[in-house]
PDB file of C-alpha atoms in Angstrom:
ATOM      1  CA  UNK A   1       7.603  15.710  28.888  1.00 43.00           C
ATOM      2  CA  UNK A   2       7.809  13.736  25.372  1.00 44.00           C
ATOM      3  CA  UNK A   3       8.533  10.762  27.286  1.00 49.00           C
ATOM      4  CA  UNK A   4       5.937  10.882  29.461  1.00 52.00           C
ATOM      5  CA  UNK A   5       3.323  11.507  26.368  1.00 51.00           C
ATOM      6  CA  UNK A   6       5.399   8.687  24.541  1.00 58.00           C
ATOM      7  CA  UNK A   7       4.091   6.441  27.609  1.00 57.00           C
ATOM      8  CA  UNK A   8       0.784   7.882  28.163  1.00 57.00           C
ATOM      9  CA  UNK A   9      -0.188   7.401  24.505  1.00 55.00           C
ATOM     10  CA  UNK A  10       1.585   3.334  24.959  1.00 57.00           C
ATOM     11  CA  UNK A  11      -0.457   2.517  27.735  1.00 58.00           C
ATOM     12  CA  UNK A  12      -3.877   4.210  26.036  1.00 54.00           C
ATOM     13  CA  UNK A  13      -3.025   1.906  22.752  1.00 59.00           C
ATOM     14  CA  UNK A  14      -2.989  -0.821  25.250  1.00 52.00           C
ATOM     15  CA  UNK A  15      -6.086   0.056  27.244  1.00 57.00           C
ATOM     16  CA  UNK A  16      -7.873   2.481  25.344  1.00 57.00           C
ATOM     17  CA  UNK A  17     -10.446   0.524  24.151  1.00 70.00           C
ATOM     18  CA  UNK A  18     -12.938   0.987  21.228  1.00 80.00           C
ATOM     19  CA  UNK A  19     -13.472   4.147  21.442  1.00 82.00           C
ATOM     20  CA  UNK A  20      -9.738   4.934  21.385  1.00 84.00           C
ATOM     21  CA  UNK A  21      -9.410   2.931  18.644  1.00 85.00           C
ATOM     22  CA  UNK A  22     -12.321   4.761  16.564  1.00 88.00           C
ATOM     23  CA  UNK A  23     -10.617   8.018  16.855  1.00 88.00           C
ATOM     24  CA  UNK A  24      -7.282   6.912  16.066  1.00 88.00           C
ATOM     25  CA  UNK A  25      -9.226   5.424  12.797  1.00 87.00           C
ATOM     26  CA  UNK A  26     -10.738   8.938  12.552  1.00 90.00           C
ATOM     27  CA  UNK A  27      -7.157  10.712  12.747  1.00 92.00           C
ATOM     28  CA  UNK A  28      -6.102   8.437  10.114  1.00 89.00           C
ATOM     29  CA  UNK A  29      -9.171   9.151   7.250  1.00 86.00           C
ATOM     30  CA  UNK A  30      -7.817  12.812   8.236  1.00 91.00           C
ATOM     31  CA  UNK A  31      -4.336  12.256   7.430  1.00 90.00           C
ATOM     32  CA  UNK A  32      -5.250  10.965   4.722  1.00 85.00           C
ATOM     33  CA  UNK A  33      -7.683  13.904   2.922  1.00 86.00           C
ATOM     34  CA  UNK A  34      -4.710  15.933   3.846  1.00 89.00           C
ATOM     35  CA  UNK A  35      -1.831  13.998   2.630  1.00 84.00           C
ATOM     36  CA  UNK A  36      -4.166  14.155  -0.276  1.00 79.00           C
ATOM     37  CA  UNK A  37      -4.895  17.449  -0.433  1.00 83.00           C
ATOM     38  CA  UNK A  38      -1.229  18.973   0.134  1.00 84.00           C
ATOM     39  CA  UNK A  39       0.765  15.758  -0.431  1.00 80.00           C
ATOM     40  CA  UNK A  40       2.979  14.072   2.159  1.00 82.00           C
ATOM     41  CA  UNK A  41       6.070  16.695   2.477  1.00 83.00           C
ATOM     42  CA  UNK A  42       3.767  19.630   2.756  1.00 89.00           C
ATOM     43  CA  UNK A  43       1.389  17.821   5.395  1.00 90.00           C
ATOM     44  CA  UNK A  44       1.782  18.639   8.935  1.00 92.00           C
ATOM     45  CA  UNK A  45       0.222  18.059  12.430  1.00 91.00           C
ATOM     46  CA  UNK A  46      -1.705  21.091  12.907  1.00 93.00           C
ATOM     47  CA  UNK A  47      -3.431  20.148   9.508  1.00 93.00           C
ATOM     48  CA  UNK A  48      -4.398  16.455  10.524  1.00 94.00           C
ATOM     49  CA  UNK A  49      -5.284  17.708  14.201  1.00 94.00           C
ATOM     50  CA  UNK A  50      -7.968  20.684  12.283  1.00 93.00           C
ATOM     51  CA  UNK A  51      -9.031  17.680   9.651  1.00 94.00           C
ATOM     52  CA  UNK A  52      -9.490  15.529  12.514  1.00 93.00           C
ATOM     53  CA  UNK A  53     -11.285  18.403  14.447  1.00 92.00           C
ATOM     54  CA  UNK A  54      -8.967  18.225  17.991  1.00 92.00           C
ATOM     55  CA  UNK A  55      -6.328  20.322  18.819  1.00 90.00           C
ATOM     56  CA  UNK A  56      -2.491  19.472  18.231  1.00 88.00           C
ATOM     57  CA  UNK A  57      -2.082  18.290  21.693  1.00 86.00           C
ATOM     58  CA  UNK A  58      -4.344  15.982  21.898  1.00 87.00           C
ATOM     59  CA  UNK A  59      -3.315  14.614  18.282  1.00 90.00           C
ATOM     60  CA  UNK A  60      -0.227  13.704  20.106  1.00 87.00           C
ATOM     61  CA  UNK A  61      -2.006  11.595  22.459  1.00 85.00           C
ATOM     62  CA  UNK A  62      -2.631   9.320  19.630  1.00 90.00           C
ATOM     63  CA  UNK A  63      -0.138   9.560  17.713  1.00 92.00           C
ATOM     64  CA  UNK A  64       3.654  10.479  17.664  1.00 88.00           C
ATOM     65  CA  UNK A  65       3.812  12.383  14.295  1.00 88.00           C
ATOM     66  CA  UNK A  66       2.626  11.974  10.552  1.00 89.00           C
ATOM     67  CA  UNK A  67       5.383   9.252  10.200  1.00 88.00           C
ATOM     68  CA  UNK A  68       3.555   7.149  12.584  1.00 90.00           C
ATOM     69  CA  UNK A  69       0.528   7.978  11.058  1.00 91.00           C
ATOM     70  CA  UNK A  70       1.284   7.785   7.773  1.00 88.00           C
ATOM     71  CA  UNK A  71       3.200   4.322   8.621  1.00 88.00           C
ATOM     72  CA  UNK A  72       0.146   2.928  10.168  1.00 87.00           C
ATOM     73  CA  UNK A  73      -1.862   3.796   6.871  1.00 86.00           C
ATOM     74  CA  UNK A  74       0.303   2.334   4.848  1.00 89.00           C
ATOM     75  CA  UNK A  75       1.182  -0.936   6.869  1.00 89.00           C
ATOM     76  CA  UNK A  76      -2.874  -2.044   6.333  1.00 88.00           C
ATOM     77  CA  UNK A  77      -3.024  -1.192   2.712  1.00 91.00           C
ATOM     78  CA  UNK A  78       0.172  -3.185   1.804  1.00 93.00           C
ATOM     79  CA  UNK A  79      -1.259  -6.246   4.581  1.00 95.00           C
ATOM     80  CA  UNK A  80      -4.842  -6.214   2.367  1.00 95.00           C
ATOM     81  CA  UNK A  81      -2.892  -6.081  -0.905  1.00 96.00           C
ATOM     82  CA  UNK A  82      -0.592  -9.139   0.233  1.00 97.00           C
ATOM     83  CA  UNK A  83      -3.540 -11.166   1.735  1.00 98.00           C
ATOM     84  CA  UNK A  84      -5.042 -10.190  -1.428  1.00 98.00           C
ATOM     85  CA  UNK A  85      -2.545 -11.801  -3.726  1.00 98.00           C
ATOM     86  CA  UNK A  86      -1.742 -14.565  -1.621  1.00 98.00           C
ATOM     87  CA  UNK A  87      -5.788 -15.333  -1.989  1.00 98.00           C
ATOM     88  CA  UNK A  88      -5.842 -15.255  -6.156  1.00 98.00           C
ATOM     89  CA  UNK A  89      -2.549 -17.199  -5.879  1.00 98.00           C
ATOM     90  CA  UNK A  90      -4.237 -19.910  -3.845  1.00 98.00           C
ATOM     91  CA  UNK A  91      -7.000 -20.277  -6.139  1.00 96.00           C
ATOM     92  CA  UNK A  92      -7.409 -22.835  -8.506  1.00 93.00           C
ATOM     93  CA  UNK A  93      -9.076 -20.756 -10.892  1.00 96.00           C
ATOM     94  CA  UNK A  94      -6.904 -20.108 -14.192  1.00 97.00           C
ATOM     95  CA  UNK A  95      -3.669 -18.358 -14.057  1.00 97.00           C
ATOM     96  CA  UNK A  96      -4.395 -15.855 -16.406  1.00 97.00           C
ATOM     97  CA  UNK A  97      -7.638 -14.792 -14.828  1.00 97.00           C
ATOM     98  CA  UNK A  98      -5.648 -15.132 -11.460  1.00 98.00           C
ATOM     99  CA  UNK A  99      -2.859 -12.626 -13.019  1.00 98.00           C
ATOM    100  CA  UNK A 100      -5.581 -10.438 -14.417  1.00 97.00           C
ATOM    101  CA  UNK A 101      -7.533 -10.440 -10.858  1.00 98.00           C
ATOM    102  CA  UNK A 102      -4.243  -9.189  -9.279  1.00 98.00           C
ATOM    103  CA  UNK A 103      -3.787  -6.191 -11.504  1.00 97.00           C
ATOM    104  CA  UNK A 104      -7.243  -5.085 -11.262  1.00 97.00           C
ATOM    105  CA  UNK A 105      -7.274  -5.417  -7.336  1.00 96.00           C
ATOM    106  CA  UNK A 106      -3.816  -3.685  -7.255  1.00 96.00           C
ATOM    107  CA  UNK A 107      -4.861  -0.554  -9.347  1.00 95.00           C
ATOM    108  CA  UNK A 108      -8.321  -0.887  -7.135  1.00 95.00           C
ATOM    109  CA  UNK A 109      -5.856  -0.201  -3.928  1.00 94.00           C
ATOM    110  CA  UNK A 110      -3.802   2.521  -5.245  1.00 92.00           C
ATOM    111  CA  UNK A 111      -7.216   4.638  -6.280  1.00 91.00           C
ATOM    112  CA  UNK A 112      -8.624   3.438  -2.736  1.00 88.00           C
ATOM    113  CA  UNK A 113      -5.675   4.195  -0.625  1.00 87.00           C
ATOM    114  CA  UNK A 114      -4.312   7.411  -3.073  1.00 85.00           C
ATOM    115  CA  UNK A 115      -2.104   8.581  -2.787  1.00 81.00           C
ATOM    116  CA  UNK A 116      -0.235   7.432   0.261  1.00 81.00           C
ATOM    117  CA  UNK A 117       0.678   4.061  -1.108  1.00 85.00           C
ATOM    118  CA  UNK A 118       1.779   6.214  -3.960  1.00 82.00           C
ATOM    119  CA  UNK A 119       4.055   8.221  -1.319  1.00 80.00           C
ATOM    120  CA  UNK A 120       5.171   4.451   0.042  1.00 82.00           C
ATOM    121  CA  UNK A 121       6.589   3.362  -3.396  1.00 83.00           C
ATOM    122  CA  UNK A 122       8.005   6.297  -4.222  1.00 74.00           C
ATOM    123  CA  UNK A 123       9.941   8.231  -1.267  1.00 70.00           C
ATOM    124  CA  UNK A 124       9.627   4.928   1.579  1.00 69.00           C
ATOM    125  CA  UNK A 125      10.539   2.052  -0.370  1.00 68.00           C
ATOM    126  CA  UNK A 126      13.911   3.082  -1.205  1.00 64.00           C
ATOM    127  CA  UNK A 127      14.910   3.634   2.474  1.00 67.00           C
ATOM    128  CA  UNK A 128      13.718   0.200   3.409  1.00 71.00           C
ATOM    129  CA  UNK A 129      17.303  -1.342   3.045  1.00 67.00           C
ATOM    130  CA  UNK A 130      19.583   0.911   5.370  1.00 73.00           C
ATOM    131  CA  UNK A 131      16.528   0.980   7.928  1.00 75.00           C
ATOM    132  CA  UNK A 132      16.444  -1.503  10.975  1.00 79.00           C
ATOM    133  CA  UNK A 133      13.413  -0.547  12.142  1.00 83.00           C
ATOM    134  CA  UNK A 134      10.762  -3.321  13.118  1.00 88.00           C
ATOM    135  CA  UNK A 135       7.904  -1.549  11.005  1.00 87.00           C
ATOM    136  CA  UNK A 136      10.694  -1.657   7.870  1.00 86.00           C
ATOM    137  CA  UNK A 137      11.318  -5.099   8.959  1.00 89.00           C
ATOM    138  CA  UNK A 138       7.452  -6.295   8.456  1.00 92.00           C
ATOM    139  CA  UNK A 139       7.143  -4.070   5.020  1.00 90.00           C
ATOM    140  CA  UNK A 140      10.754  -5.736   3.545  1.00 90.00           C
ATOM    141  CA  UNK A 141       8.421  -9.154   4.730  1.00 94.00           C
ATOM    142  CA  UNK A 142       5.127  -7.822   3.162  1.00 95.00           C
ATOM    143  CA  UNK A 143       7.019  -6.980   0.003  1.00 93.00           C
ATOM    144  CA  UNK A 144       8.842 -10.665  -0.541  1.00 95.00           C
ATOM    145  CA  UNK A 145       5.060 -12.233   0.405  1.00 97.00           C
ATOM    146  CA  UNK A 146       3.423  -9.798  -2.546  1.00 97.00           C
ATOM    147  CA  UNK A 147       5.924 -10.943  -5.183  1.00 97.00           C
ATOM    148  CA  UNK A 148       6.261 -14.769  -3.784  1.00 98.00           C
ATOM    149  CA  UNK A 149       2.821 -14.731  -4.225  1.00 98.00           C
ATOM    150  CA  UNK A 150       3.119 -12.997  -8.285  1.00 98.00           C
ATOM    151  CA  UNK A 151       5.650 -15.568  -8.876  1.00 98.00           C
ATOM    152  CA  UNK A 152       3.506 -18.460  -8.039  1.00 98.00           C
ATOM    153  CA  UNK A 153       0.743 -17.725 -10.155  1.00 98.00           C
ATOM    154  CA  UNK A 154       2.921 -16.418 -12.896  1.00 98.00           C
ATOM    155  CA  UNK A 155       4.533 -19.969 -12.600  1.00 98.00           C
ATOM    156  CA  UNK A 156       1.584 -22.307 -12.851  1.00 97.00           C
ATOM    157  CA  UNK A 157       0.541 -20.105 -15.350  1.00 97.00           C
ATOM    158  CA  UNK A 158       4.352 -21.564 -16.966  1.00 97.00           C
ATOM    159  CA  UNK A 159       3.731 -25.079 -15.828  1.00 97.00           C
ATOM    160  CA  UNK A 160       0.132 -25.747 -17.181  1.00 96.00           C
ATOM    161  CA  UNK A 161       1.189 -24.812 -20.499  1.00 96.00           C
ATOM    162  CA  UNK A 162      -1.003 -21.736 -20.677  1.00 96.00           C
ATOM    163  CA  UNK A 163       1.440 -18.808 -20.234  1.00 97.00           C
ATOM    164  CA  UNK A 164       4.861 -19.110 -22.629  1.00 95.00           C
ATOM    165  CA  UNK A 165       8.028 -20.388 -20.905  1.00 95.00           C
ATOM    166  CA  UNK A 166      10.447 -17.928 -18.947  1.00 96.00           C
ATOM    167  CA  UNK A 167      11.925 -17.046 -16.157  1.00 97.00           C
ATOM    168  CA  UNK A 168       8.686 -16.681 -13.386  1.00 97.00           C
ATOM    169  CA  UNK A 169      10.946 -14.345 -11.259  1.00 97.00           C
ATOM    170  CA  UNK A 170      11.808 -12.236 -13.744  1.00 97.00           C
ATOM    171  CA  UNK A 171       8.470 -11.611 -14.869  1.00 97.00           C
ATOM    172  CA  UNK A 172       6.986 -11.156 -12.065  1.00 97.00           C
ATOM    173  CA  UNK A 173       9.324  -8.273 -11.283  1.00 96.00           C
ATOM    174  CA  UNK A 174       8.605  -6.396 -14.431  1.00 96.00           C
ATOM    175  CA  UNK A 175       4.991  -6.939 -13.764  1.00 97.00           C
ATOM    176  CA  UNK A 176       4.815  -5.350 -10.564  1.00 96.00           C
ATOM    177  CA  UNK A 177       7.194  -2.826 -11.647  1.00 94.00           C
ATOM    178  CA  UNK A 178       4.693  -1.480 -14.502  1.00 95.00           C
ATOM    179  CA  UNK A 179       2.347  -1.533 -11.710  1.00 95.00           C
ATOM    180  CA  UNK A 180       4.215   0.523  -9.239  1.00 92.00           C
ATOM    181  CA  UNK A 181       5.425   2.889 -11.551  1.00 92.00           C
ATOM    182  CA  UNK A 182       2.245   4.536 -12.155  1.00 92.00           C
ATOM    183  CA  UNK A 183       2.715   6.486  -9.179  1.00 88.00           C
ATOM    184  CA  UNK A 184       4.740   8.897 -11.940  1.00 87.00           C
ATOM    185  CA  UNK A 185       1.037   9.427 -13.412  1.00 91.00           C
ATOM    186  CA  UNK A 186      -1.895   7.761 -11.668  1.00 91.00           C
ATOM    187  CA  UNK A 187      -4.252  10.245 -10.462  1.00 89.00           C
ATOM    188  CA  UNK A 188      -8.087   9.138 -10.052  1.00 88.00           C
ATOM    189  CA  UNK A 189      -8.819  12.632  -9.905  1.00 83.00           C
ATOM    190  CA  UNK A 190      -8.080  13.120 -13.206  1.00 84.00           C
ATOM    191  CA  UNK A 191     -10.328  11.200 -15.510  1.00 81.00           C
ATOM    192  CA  UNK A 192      -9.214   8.214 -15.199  1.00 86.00           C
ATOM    193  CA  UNK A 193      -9.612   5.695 -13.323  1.00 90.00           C
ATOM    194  CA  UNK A 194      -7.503   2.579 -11.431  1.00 93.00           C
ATOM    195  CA  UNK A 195     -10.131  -0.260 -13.372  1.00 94.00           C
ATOM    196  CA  UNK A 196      -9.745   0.907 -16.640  1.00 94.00           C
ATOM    197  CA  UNK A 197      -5.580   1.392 -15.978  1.00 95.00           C
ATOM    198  CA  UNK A 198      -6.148  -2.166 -14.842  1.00 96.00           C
ATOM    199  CA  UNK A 199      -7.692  -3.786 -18.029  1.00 96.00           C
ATOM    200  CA  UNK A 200      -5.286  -1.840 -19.924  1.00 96.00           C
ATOM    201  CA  UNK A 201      -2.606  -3.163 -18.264  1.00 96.00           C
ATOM    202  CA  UNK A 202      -3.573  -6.154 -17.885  1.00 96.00           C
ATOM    203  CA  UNK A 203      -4.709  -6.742 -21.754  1.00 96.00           C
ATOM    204  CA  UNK A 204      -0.414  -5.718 -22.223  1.00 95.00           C
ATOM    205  CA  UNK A 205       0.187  -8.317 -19.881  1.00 95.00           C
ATOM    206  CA  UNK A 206      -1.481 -11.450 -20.656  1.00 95.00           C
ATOM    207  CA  UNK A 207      -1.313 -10.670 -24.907  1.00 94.00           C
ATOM    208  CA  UNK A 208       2.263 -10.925 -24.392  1.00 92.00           C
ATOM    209  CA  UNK A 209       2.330 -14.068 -21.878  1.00 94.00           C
ATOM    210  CA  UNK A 210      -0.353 -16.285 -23.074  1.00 91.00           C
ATOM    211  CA  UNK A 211       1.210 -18.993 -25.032  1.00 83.00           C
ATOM    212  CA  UNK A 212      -0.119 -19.865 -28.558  1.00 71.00           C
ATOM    213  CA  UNK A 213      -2.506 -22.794 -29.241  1.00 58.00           C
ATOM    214  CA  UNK A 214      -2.305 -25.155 -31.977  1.00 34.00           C
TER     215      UNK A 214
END
């Protein structure tokens, strides 16, 4: 029986269309209210399928489980922040506006997409190495393209004279990790919100970086 609903809901992906695709979008905004609401551990399918208004049943028709779900969430937030950085890093605008642009589209994303990319970096992340899955696969790819993409604008930023000398790399990575680690305290809901975390952050950044003028 769960492999014939494992094929049924393959070949509906495959064929279903936009209208299948507008309620698996639907089941998703659900997931994610709840996941909100109750937080990832506590979540379950009955409360997506009564979010989503559908029975559990025909949740399952769409989708295997809140993995999946949550997985699917999570893969198009970390894409758009990726294609996001890559974008700013391609620029030719300055670095430190390019740096500051990051930060303040990162913190934009975590108070958009809270707080599953919040769950990602905490509880996901970590599992990333002993998993061989193709979906951990693409993320471990994501995840070299985001900081690839820090490191190049953190190293023009070197180059042109305009950020002190250092090691790009290593930068980068404490960068992102100040970023990231706000998932220990982040909560939109509470006051504040991800653009002021952002200039705040990204005032810490760039006093410390930007290299002094004659």
């Amino acid at each position: 029986m769960v492999r014939g609903l494992s094929s049924r809901r393959s070949n509906a992906r495959s064929t279903g269309g936009e209208e299948y695709e507008k309620k698996r979008k639907a089941i998703v905004l659900a997931a994610a209210s709840i996941f909100r609401e109750k937080g990832y551990a506590a979540a379950n399918g009955d409360d997506i399928a009564k979010k989503a208004k559908m029975d559990r049943a025909s949740l399952y028709y769409y989708y295997a489980g809140k993995q999946e779900i949550f997985r699917d969430m999570v893969g198009e937030a970390v894409t758009d922040n990726v294609l996001m950085a890559e974008q700013i890093a391609a620029s030719q605008d300055a670095p430190a506006s390019e740096l500051r642009r990051l930060i303040e589209g990162l913190f934009s994303s975590y108070a958009r997409h809270y707080p599953y990319l919040f769950v990602f970096v905490q509880e996901e992340m970590t599992r990333l190495t002993k998993d061989k899955s193709a979906w951990s696969a693409t993320m471990k790819r994501l995840d070299k393209r985001f900081d690839d993409a820090v490191i190049k604008i953190i190293q023009k930023g070197m180059d042109d004279g305009s950020f002190k000398k250092g090691d790009a790399r290593l930068t980068a990575v404490g960068i992102i990790g100040m970023c990231n680690w706000s998932h220990r305290w982040f909560d939109p809901s509470r006051g504040i919100d991800g653009a002021t975390v952002a200039t705040t952050f990204s005032d810490l950044v760039l006093n410390g970086m930007i290299a002094a003028t004659a």
